mmCIF file of C-alpha atoms in Angstrom:
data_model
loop_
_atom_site.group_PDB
_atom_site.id
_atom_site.type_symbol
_atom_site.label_atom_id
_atom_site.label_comp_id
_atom_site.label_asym_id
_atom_site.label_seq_id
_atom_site.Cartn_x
_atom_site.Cartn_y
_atom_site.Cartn_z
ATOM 1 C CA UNK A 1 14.194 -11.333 -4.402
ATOM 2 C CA UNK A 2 13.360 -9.617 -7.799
ATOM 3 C CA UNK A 3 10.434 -7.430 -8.184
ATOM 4 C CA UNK A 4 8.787 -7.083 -11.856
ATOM 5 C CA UNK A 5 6.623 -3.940 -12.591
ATOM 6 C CA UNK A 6 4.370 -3.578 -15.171
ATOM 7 C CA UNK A 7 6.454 -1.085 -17.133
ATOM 8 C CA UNK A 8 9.204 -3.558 -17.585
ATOM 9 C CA UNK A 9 11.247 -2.351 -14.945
ATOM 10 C CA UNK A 10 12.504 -4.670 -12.181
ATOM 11 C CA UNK A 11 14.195 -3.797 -8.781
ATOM 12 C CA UNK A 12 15.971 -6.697 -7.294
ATOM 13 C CA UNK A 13 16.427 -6.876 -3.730
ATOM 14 C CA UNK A 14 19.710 -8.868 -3.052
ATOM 15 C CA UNK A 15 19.378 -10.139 0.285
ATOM 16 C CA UNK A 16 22.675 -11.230 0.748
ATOM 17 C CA UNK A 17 23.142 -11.353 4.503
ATOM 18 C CA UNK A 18 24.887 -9.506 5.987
ATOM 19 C CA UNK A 19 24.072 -6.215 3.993
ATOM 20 C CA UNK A 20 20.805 -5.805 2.284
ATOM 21 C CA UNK A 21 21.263 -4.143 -1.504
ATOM 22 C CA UNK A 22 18.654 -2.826 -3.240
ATOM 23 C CA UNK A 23 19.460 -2.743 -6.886
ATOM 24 C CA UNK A 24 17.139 -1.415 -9.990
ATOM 25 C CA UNK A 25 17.895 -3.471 -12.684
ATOM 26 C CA UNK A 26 16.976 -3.625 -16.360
ATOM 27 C CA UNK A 27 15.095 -0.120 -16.023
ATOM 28 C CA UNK A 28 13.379 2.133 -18.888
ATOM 29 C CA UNK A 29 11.570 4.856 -17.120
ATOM 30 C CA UNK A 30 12.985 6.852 -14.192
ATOM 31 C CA UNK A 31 16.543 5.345 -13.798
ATOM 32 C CA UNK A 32 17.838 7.870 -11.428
ATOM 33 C CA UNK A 33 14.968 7.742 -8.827
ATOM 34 C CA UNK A 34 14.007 5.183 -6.317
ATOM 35 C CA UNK A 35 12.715 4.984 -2.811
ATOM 36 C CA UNK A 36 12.213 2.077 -0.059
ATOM 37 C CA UNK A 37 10.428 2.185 2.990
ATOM 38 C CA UNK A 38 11.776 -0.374 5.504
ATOM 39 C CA UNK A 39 10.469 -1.238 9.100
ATOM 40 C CA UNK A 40 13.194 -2.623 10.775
ATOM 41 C CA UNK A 41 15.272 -3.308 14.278
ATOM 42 C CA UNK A 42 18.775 -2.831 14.037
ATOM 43 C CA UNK A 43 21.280 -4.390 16.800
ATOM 44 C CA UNK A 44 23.732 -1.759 15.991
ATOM 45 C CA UNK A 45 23.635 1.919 16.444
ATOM 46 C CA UNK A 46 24.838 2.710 13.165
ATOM 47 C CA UNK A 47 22.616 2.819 9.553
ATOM 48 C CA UNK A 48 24.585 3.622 6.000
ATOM 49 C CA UNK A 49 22.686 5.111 3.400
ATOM 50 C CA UNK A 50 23.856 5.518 -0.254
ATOM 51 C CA UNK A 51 22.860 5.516 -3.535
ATOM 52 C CA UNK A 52 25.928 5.314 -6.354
ATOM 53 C CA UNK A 53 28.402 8.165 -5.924
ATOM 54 C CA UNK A 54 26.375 9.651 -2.298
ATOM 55 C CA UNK A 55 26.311 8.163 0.931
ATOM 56 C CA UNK A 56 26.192 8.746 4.618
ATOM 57 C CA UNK A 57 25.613 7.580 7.937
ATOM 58 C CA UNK A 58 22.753 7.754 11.152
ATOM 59 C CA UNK A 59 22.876 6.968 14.297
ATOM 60 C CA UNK A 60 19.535 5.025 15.690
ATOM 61 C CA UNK A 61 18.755 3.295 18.569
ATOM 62 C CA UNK A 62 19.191 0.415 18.967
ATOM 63 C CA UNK A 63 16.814 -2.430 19.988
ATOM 64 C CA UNK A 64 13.958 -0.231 19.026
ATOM 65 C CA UNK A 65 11.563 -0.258 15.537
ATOM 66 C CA UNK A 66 12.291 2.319 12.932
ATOM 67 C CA UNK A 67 11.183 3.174 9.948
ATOM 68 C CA UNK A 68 13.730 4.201 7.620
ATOM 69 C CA UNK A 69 13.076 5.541 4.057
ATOM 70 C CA UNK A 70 15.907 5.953 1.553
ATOM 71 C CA UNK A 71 15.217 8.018 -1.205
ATOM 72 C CA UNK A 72 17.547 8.449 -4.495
ATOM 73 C CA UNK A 73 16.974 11.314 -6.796
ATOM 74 C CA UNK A 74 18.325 13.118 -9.803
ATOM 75 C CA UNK A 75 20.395 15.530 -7.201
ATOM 76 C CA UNK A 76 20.386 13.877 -3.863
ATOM 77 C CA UNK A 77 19.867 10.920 -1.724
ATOM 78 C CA UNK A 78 17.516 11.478 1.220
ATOM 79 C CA UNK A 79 17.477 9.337 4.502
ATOM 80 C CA UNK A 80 14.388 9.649 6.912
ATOM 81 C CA UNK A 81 13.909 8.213 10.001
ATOM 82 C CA UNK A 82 10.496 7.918 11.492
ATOM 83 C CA UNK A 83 9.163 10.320 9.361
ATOM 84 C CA UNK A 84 12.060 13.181 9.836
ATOM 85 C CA UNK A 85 15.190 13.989 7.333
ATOM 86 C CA UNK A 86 17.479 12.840 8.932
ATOM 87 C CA UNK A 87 20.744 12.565 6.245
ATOM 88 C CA UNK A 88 21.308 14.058 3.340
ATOM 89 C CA UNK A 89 24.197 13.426 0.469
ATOM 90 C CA UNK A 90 24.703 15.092 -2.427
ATOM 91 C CA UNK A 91 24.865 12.871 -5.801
ATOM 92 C CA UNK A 92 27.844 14.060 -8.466
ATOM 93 C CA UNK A 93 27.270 13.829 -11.488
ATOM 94 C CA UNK A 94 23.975 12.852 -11.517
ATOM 95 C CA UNK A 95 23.148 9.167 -12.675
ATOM 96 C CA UNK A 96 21.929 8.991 -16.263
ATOM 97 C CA UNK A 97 18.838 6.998 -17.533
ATOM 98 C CA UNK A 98 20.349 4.698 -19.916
ATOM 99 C CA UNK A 99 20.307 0.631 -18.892
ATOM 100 C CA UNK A 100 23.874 0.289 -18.483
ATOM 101 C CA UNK A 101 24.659 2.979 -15.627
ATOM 102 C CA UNK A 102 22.383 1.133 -13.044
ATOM 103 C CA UNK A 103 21.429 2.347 -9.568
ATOM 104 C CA UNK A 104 21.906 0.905 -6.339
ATOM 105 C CA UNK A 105 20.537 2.196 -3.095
ATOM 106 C CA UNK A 106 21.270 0.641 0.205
ATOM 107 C CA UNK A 107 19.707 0.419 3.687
ATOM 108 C CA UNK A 108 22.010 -1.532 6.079
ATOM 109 C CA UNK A 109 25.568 -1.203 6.657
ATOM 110 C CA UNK A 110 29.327 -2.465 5.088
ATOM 111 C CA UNK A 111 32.191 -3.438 6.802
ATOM 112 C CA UNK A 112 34.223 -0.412 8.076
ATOM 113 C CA UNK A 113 37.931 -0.516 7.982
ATOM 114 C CA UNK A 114 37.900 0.841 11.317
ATOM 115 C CA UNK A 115 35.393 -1.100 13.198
ATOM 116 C CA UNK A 116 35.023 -3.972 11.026
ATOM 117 C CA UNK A 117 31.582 -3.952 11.798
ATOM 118 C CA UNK A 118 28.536 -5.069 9.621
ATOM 119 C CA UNK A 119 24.895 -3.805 9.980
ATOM 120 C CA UNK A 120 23.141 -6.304 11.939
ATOM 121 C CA UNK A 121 19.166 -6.287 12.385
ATOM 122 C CA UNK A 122 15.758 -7.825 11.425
ATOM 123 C CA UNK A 123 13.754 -5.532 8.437
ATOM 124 C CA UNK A 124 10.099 -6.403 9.173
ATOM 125 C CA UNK A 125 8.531 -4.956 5.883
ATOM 126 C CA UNK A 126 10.083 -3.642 3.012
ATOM 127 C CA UNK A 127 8.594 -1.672 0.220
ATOM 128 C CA UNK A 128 10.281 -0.699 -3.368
ATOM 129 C CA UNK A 129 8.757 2.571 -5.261
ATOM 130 C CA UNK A 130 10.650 3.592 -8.223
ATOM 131 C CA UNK A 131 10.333 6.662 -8.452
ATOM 132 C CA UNK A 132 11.188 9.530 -5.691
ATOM 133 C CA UNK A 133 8.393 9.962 -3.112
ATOM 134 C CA UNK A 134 7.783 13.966 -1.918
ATOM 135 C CA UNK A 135 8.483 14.725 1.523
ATOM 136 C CA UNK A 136 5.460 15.213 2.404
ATOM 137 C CA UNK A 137 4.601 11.593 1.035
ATOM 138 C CA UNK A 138 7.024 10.035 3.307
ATOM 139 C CA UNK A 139 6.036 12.357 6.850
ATOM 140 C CA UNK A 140 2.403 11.064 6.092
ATOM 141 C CA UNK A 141 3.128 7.534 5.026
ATOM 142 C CA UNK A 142 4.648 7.468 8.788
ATOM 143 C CA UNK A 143 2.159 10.034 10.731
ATOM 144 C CA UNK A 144 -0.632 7.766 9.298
ATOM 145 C CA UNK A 145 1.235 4.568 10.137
ATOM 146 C CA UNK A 146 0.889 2.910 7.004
ATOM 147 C CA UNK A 147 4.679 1.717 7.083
ATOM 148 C CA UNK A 148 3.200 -1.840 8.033
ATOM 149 C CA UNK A 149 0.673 -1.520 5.181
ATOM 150 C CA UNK A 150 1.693 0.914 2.734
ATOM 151 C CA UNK A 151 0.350 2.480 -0.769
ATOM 152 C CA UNK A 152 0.649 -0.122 -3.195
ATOM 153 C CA UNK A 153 3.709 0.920 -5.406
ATOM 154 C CA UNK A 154 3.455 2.362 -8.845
ATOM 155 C CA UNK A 155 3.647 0.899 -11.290
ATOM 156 C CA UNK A 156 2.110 -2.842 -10.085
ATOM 157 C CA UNK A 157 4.084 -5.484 -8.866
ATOM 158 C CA UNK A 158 3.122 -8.179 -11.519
ATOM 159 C CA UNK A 159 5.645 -11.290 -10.982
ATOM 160 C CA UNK A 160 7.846 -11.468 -7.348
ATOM 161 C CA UNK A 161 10.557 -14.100 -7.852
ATOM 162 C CA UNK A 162 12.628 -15.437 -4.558
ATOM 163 C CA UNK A 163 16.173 -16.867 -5.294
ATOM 164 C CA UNK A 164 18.123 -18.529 -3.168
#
């Protein structure tokens, strides 16, 4: 799925199963900073969060409806889950704004060497913002329960285009 804005920036949503990938692609304006909002059901305990050169881990339950927001910015990548921080990772060095250094974010999971385990789950409603929402944006896009609904994004979605 590829998402146009009006500014000329795109973020494509590759929905290659098993991992979801959220990648901004051919960006202008705010390069380093991106948030989605995902309601989703995972069938594993286990959620990876990164963005570039930061990433971690959370532990949800599983079998239950969350709603996860991954947020990339200059510094950091934040994770929240139902409303609450709930991971943080710090991003070094901090992703230029050119076209050719490209961010990816990610909500869903990668094999582990380890477990050899892949995130596994249904993501009801998705929503791409690019640009970094406050904290305070993402507690009351939850408290108000507008993760079903939410703001439309800024800039406006102008063109959706579904591959597959």
């Amino acid at each position: 799925i590829e998402l146009w804005f009006d500014d000329d920036d795109a973020v494509m949503i590759e929905s290659s199963i098993p991992v979801p990938i959220f990648r901004l692609v051919n960006h202008t304006v705010n390069a380093s900073e991106v948030t989605i909002i995902a309601t989703l059901e995972q069938r594993n305990g286990w959620l990876i969060f990164d963005a570039n050169l930061a990433h971690g881990t959370v532990y949800i339950g599983h079998g239950l409806t969350h709603v996860v927001v991954c947020m990339a910015r200059n510094t950091d990548v934040r994770f929240y889950v139902n409303g609450t921080l709930a991971g943080l990772a710090i991003r070094s060095p901090s992703l230029g704004t050119d076209a050719t250094s490209g961010l990816s974010i990610r909500i869903g999971g990668l094999a582990s060497k380890r477990t050899n385990t892949w995130w596994t789950g249904d993501v009801y409603v998705a929503a791409v913002y690019p640009k970094a929402l406050t904290d305070d944006d993402v507690s009351d896009i939850y408290n108000d329960g507008l993760a079903s609904n939410p703001p439309q994004p800024w800039p406006m979605i102008v063109d959706v285009d579904v591959y597959q």
